[in-house]
Tab-separated table of C-alpha atoms and ligand atoms in Angstrom:
chain	number	residue	atom	x	y	z
Q	1	UNK	CA	-0.097	0.022	0.104
Q	2	UNK	CA	1.262	3.439	-0.935
Q	3	UNK	CA	1.943	6.346	1.481
Q	4	UNK	CA	-0.826	8.332	-0.298
Q	5	UNK	CA	-3.432	5.756	-0.472
Q	6	UNK	CA	-6.886	7.439	-0.309
Q	7	UNK	CA	-5.548	10.990	-0.566
Q	8	UNK	CA	-6.793	13.574	-3.105
Q	9	UNK	CA	-3.943	15.796	-4.268
Q	10	UNK	CA	-3.964	18.769	-6.494
Q	11	UNK	CA	-0.694	19.316	-8.274
Q	12	UNK	CA	0.249	22.663	-10.081
Q	13	UNK	CA	3.226	23.432	-12.368
Q	14	UNK	CA	2.997	20.496	-14.893
Q	15	UNK	CA	4.330	22.152	-17.941
Q	16	UNK	CA	6.605	19.586	-19.432
Q	17	UNK	CA	7.482	15.997	-18.259
Q	18	UNK	CA	10.747	17.453	-16.928
Q	19	UNK	CA	8.643	19.702	-14.510
Q	20	UNK	CA	8.990	19.057	-10.889
Q	21	UNK	CA	5.149	19.069	-10.721
Q	22	UNK	CA	5.159	16.180	-13.207
Q	23	UNK	CA	7.317	13.948	-11.110
Q	24	UNK	CA	5.373	14.784	-7.925
Q	25	UNK	CA	1.973	13.854	-9.803
Q	26	UNK	CA	3.818	10.619	-11.023
Q	27	UNK	CA	4.955	9.597	-7.572
Q	28	UNK	CA	1.685	10.651	-5.976
Q	29	UNK	CA	-0.150	8.433	-8.115
Q	30	UNK	CA	2.319	5.534	-7.793
Q	31	UNK	CA	1.685	5.997	-3.968
Q	32	UNK	CA	-2.074	5.654	-4.246
Q	33	UNK	CA	-3.219	9.285	-4.512
Q	34	UNK	CA	-5.928	10.441	-6.879
Q	35	UNK	CA	-4.310	13.516	-8.678
Q	36	UNK	CA	-5.927	16.599	-10.233
Q	37	UNK	CA	-3.781	18.970	-12.278
Q	38	UNK	CA	-3.947	22.643	-12.796
Q	39	UNK	CA	-2.422	24.151	-15.809
Q	40	UNK	CA	-0.926	27.520	-17.057
Q	41	UNK	CA	-0.581	28.798	-19.703
Q	42	UNK	CA	-1.964	25.991	-22.043
Q	43	UNK	CA	-4.229	23.480	-20.507
Q	44	UNK	CA	-4.076	21.366	-23.752
Q	45	UNK	CA	-0.335	21.102	-23.365
Q	46	UNK	CA	-0.633	19.876	-19.786
Q	47	UNK	CA	-3.301	17.509	-20.710
Q	48	UNK	CA	-1.008	15.847	-23.331
Q	49	UNK	CA	1.771	15.563	-20.739
Q	50	UNK	CA	-0.879	14.087	-18.186
Q	51	UNK	CA	-1.222	11.132	-20.466
Q	52	UNK	CA	2.431	10.096	-19.582
Q	53	UNK	CA	1.506	9.686	-15.866
Q	54	UNK	CA	1.034	6.153	-14.531
Q	55	UNK	CA	-2.704	6.234	-14.964
Q	56	UNK	CA	-2.046	6.236	-18.663
Q	57	UNK	CA	-3.290	7.830	-21.884
Q	58	UNK	CA	-6.787	6.233	-21.117
Q	59	UNK	CA	-7.301	7.613	-17.707
Q	60	UNK	CA	-5.237	10.768	-17.152
Q	61	UNK	CA	-6.131	13.169	-14.269
Q	62	UNK	CA	-8.471	16.056	-14.869
Q	63	UNK	CA	-6.659	19.263	-15.976
Q	64	UNK	CA	-8.147	22.709	-14.816
Q	65	UNK	CA	-6.852	25.991	-16.022
Q	66	UNK	CA	-5.297	28.038	-13.353
Q	67	UNK	CA	-3.320	31.318	-13.765
Q	68	UNK	CA	-2.549	31.991	-10.098
Q	69	UNK	CA	-2.468	35.734	-10.896
Q	70	UNK	CA	-6.012	35.722	-12.228
Q	71	UNK	CA	-8.615	36.195	-9.521
Q	72	UNK	CA	-11.540	34.687	-11.465
Q	73	UNK	CA	-9.666	31.566	-11.926
Q	74	UNK	CA	-8.832	31.441	-8.250
Q	75	UNK	CA	-12.435	32.197	-7.180
Q	76	UNK	CA	-13.948	29.575	-9.549
Q	77	UNK	CA	-11.354	26.768	-8.553
Q	78	UNK	CA	-13.229	25.158	-5.769
Q	79	UNK	CA	-16.377	24.980	-7.821
Q	80	UNK	CA	-14.441	23.522	-10.926
Q	81	UNK	CA	-12.777	21.002	-8.640
Q	82	UNK	CA	-16.175	19.832	-7.325
Q	83	UNK	CA	-17.485	19.613	-11.053
Q	84	UNK	CA	-14.296	17.409	-11.754
Q	85	UNK	CA	-15.317	15.092	-8.872
Q	86	UNK	CA	-12.967	16.476	-6.331
Q	87	UNK	CA	-15.097	17.361	-3.333
Q	88	UNK	CA	-12.332	17.115	-0.884
Q	89	UNK	CA	-8.644	17.843	-1.167
Q	90	UNK	CA	-6.088	16.341	1.197
Q	91	UNK	CA	-2.955	17.775	-0.436
Q	92	UNK	CA	-2.046	20.926	-2.598
Q	93	UNK	CA	1.351	21.150	-4.333
Q	94	UNK	CA	2.608	24.702	-5.309
Q	95	UNK	CA	5.160	24.008	-8.034
Q	96	UNK	CA	4.959	27.500	-9.438
Q	97	UNK	CA	7.692	30.180	-10.194
Q	98	UNK	CA	8.056	33.000	-12.546
Q	99	UNK	CA	10.147	36.112	-12.725
Q	100	UNK	CA	10.569	38.375	-15.922
Q	101	UNK	CA	13.857	38.111	-17.627
Q	102	UNK	CA	14.798	41.650	-16.359
Q	103	UNK	CA	14.561	40.321	-12.762
Q	104	UNK	CA	17.112	37.545	-13.390
Q	105	UNK	CA	20.732	36.981	-14.684
Q	106	UNK	CA	22.659	39.778	-13.026
Q	107	UNK	CA	20.336	42.709	-13.474
Q	108	UNK	CA	19.512	42.916	-9.924
Q	109	UNK	CA	20.296	46.650	-9.435
Q	110	UNK	CA	18.469	47.836	-12.551
Q	111	UNK	CA	15.244	45.755	-12.149
Q	112	UNK	CA	12.184	48.067	-12.046
Q	113	UNK	CA	9.400	47.473	-9.285
Q	114	UNK	CA	6.860	46.318	-11.806
Q	115	UNK	CA	8.967	43.244	-12.715
Q	116	UNK	CA	9.778	42.611	-9.140
Q	117	UNK	CA	6.092	42.845	-8.351
Q	118	UNK	CA	5.301	40.241	-11.033
Q	119	UNK	CA	7.882	37.870	-9.590
Q	120	UNK	CA	6.537	38.324	-6.184
Q	121	UNK	CA	2.886	37.960	-7.274
Q	122	UNK	CA	3.469	34.812	-9.369
Q	123	UNK	CA	6.046	33.092	-7.118
Q	124	UNK	CA	5.388	34.170	-3.530
Q	125	UNK	CA	1.803	35.608	-2.968
Q	126	UNK	CA	0.557	32.722	-5.116
Q	127	UNK	CA	1.244	30.329	-2.443
Q	128	UNK	CA	-1.232	32.077	-0.139
Q	129	UNK	CA	-3.835	32.633	-3.244
Q	130	UNK	CA	-3.644	28.980	-4.096
Q	131	UNK	CA	-4.041	27.643	-0.648
Q	132	UNK	CA	-7.247	30.039	-0.037
Q	133	UNK	CA	-8.692	28.944	-3.245
Q	134	UNK	CA	-8.435	25.268	-2.221
Q	135	UNK	CA	-9.297	25.821	1.459
Q	136	UNK	CA	-13.108	25.084	1.033
Q	137	UNK	CA	-12.280	21.640	-0.067
Q	138	UNK	CA	-9.685	20.965	2.748
Q	139	UNK	CA	-12.356	20.075	5.092
Q	140	UNK	CA	-10.487	17.180	6.891
Q	141	UNK	CA	-7.140	19.104	7.172
Q	142	UNK	CA	-4.191	18.094	5.036
Q	143	UNK	CA	-0.896	19.405	3.595
Q	144	UNK	CA	0.227	22.193	1.466
Q	145	UNK	CA	3.786	21.731	-0.060
Q	146	UNK	CA	5.684	24.195	-2.057
Q	147	UNK	CA	8.983	24.166	-4.022
Q	148	UNK	CA	11.755	26.454	-2.904
Q	149	UNK	CA	15.410	27.355	-3.722
Q	150	UNK	CA	17.419	27.917	-0.452
Q	151	UNK	CA	16.744	31.593	0.142
Q	152	UNK	CA	19.209	32.073	2.952
Q	153	UNK	CA	21.957	32.894	0.285
Q	154	UNK	CA	22.436	35.393	-2.381
Q	155	UNK	CA	23.077	33.020	-5.481
Q	156	UNK	CA	24.661	34.015	-8.665
Q	157	UNK	CA	22.029	35.133	-11.377
Q	158	UNK	CA	19.016	34.068	-9.272
Q	159	UNK	CA	18.556	37.776	-8.225
Q	160	UNK	CA	14.874	38.749	-7.627
Q	161	UNK	CA	13.561	35.198	-7.812
Q	162	UNK	CA	15.746	34.690	-4.649
Q	163	UNK	CA	14.032	37.645	-3.010
Q	164	UNK	CA	10.630	35.981	-4.032
Q	165	UNK	CA	11.939	32.629	-2.525
Q	166	UNK	CA	12.805	34.336	0.666
Q	167	UNK	CA	9.149	35.666	0.772
Q	168	UNK	CA	7.847	32.109	-0.080
Q	169	UNK	CA	9.688	30.829	2.879
Q	170	UNK	CA	8.269	33.374	5.156
Q	171	UNK	CA	4.712	33.016	3.598
Q	172	UNK	CA	4.720	29.232	4.163
Q	173	UNK	CA	5.459	30.044	7.872
Q	174	UNK	CA	2.491	32.410	8.354
Q	175	UNK	CA	0.218	29.860	6.499
Q	176	UNK	CA	1.467	27.301	8.757
Q	177	UNK	CA	0.561	29.509	11.816
Q	178	UNK	CA	-2.915	30.472	10.549
Q	179	UNK	CA	-3.959	27.040	9.202
Q	180	UNK	CA	-2.434	24.909	11.942
Q	181	UNK	CA	-5.745	25.192	13.855
Q	182	UNK	CA	-7.422	23.608	10.810
Q	183	UNK	CA	-4.966	20.711	10.905
Q	184	UNK	CA	-3.265	21.816	7.651
Q	185	UNK	CA	0.395	21.621	7.689
Q	186	UNK	CA	2.415	23.769	5.167
Q	187	UNK	CA	5.967	22.879	4.290
Q	188	UNK	CA	8.582	23.576	1.521
Q	189	UNK	CA	11.037	21.420	-0.202
Q	190	UNK	CA	14.251	23.421	-0.982
Q	191	UNK	CA	15.596	21.524	-4.100
Q	192	UNK	CA	18.994	21.794	-5.713
Q	193	UNK	CA	19.091	22.890	-9.425
Q	194	UNK	CA	16.959	20.821	-11.845
Q	195	UNK	CA	16.965	20.980	-15.623
Q	196	UNK	CA	13.455	22.200	-16.111
Q	197	UNK	CA	12.003	25.047	-18.343
Q	198	UNK	CA	12.091	27.453	-15.266
Q	199	UNK	CA	15.791	26.863	-14.623
Q	200	UNK	CA	16.771	27.140	-18.301
Q	201	UNK	CA	14.921	30.435	-18.600
Q	202	UNK	CA	17.582	31.884	-15.996
Q	203	UNK	CA	20.429	33.257	-18.002
Q	204	UNK	CA	23.807	31.930	-16.501
Q	205	UNK	CA	21.982	29.213	-14.319
Q	206	UNK	CA	24.785	26.836	-15.566
Q	207	UNK	CA	27.113	28.286	-13.130
Q	208	UNK	CA	25.006	26.862	-10.381
Q	209	UNK	CA	24.483	23.458	-12.025
Q	210	UNK	CA	28.271	23.039	-12.572
Q	211	UNK	CA	29.177	24.037	-9.027
Q	212	UNK	CA	26.401	21.981	-7.194
Q	213	UNK	CA	27.727	18.350	-7.770
Q	214	UNK	CA	31.166	19.476	-6.575
Q	215	UNK	CA	30.132	20.948	-3.256
Q	216	UNK	CA	27.072	18.597	-2.418
Q	217	UNK	CA	28.439	15.632	-0.267
Q	218	UNK	CA	25.868	13.300	-1.840
Q	219	UNK	CA	26.546	14.539	-5.335
Q	220	UNK	CA	23.782	16.028	-7.414
Q	221	UNK	CA	22.084	14.993	-10.820
Q	222	UNK	CA	20.280	18.040	-12.424
Q	223	UNK	CA	18.313	15.574	-14.587
Q	224	UNK	CA	16.859	13.523	-11.462
Q	225	UNK	CA	13.896	15.072	-9.918
Q	226	UNK	CA	12.860	11.855	-8.190
Q	227	UNK	CA	14.523	12.734	-4.707
Q	228	UNK	CA	12.640	16.084	-4.783
Q	229	UNK	CA	9.426	14.569	-5.670
Q	230	UNK	CA	9.666	11.988	-3.088
Q	231	UNK	CA	10.179	14.460	-0.455
Q	232	UNK	CA	7.048	16.365	-1.556
Q	233	UNK	CA	5.248	13.104	-1.444
Q	234	UNK	CA	6.499	12.373	2.038
Q	235	UNK	CA	5.250	15.702	3.261
Q	236	UNK	CA	1.910	15.108	1.660
Q	237	UNK	CA	1.704	11.984	3.546
Q	238	UNK	CA	0.663	11.035	7.154
Q	239	UNK	CA	4.382	10.443	7.858
Q	240	UNK	CA	4.907	14.047	8.883
Q	241	UNK	CA	1.996	14.713	11.269
Q	242	UNK	CA	3.498	17.116	13.503
Q	243	UNK	CA	5.623	19.027	10.986
Q	244	UNK	CA	4.823	22.421	9.711
Q	245	UNK	CA	6.422	25.698	8.778
Q	246	UNK	CA	9.400	23.603	7.786
Q	247	UNK	CA	11.910	23.567	4.890
Q	248	UNK	CA	13.368	20.272	3.880
Q	249	UNK	CA	16.502	20.641	1.756
Q	250	UNK	CA	16.706	18.054	-0.948
Q	251	UNK	CA	20.110	19.272	-2.405
Q	252	UNK	CA	22.569	16.587	-1.968
Q	253	UNK	CA	23.612	18.333	1.393
Q	254	UNK	CA	24.902	21.392	-0.281
Q	255	UNK	CA	23.216	23.845	2.176
Q	256	UNK	CA	25.226	22.309	5.094
Q	257	UNK	CA	28.719	22.792	3.473
Q	258	UNK	CA	31.099	25.718	3.459
Q	259	UNK	CA	32.573	24.821	0.029
Q	260	UNK	CA	33.855	21.979	-1.938
Q	261	UNK	CA	35.710	19.135	-0.199
P	301	NAD	N1	14.450	23.747	-11.533
P	301	NAD	C1	14.993	24.152	-10.363
P	301	NAD	O1	16.216	24.290	-10.516
P	301	NAD	C2	14.274	24.432	-9.103
P	301	NAD	C3	14.920	24.268	-7.727
P	301	NAD	C4	14.285	24.592	-6.745
P	301	NAD	C5	12.959	25.023	-6.821
P	301	NAD	N2	12.397	25.102	-7.890
P	301	NAD	C6	10.986	25.477	-7.895
P	301	NAD	O2	10.150	24.363	-8.512
P	301	NAD	C7	8.904	24.923	-8.868
P	301	NAD	C8	8.614	24.390	-10.237
P	301	NAD	O3	9.470	24.809	-11.262
P	301	NAD	P1	10.161	23.791	-12.200
P	301	NAD	O4	11.615	23.886	-12.039
P	301	NAD	O5	9.513	22.474	-12.185
P	301	NAD	O6	9.896	24.492	-13.721
P	301	NAD	P2	8.750	24.492	-14.915
P	301	NAD	O7	8.903	25.488	-15.638
P	301	NAD	O8	8.533	23.056	-15.279
P	301	NAD	O9	7.503	24.758	-13.903
P	301	NAD	C9	7.154	26.133	-13.505
P	301	NAD	C10	5.738	26.160	-13.447
P	301	NAD	O10	5.109	27.475	-13.009
P	301	NAD	C11	4.025	27.712	-13.817
P	301	NAD	N3	3.547	28.951	-13.596
P	301	NAD	C12	4.200	30.076	-13.820
P	301	NAD	N4	3.449	31.245	-13.851
P	301	NAD	C13	2.209	30.734	-13.482
P	301	NAD	C14	0.984	31.327	-13.134
P	301	NAD	N5	0.839	32.739	-13.178
P	301	NAD	N6	-0.038	30.608	-12.786
P	301	NAD	C15	0.110	29.215	-12.668
P	301	NAD	N7	1.296	28.679	-12.885
P	301	NAD	C16	2.262	29.361	-13.285
P	301	NAD	C17	4.400	27.209	-15.099
P	301	NAD	O11	3.102	26.942	-15.835
P	301	NAD	C18	5.101	25.980	-14.912
P	301	NAD	O12	4.332	24.908	-14.890
P	301	NAD	C19	9.069	26.546	-9.021
P	301	NAD	O13	8.593	27.126	-7.732
P	301	NAD	C20	10.643	26.604	-9.017
P	301	NAD	O14	11.069	27.866	-8.452
P	301	NAD	C21	13.010	24.700	-9.190
């Protein structure tokens, strides 16, 4: 029996089959969860990718359009989930990040507020917005899990996305505080660099992917999202019943090192 048997889990962020969200959905299904996907910007594209999940081309999960910056999409989400047969959710996975090019890649000192605001809206505030949109269906408690990139350091090229992630870390702690009484846990997985669309769109990100395996004591494979997705699944499960406001590092151990050995 899988660790997510009987759980109903909403997974965002499935853009390609390299997306962290895709691997989370895959492992969630393998562990017994019933999965529903949300999609942005093209639900037809996500629906095509969804056919590659373990439930196969004949029984892919429902795909609902959701731009986390669109209030109408958020307001209608609970109703659309009910129509899709999900009248209860036990888990919500936030695998969403976006920053305009101007906010990344070494342009930190020149980035205008409008671009910073977009990054924070899409990548930080969206954790609260998504959670609140799903809350009417989380009637029996549950778990919210988001994807983080360790925001305790200033990284090369990550720039305003790093600031947005620092906000995400804080946001998850406040959500943990306010939703704990409803028995909803809120945690983040801080992953090392992975070869996804979001990562490729950051100019100069190779610098980080080259350095990571040299510093991480367990090594690091930028093509392997399995460890990250497993940690998300574990946090969605009943195996972390007293853990909330936490950040689990899935980075080969790099965060604990002072440099290459
Ligand atoms: N790839 C990495 O190196 C890495 C490392 C640590 C954390 N993360 C985080 O993992 C999460 C998933 O990213 P990924 O690496 O799988 O890349 P990805 O490009 O596959 O996924 C990013 C997702 O964000 C979604 N998105 C962007 N704007 C949105 C909006 N307005 N509404 C709804 N969805 C929106 C996109 O549709 C896409 O599905 C992000 O939060 C990212 O910051 C990535």
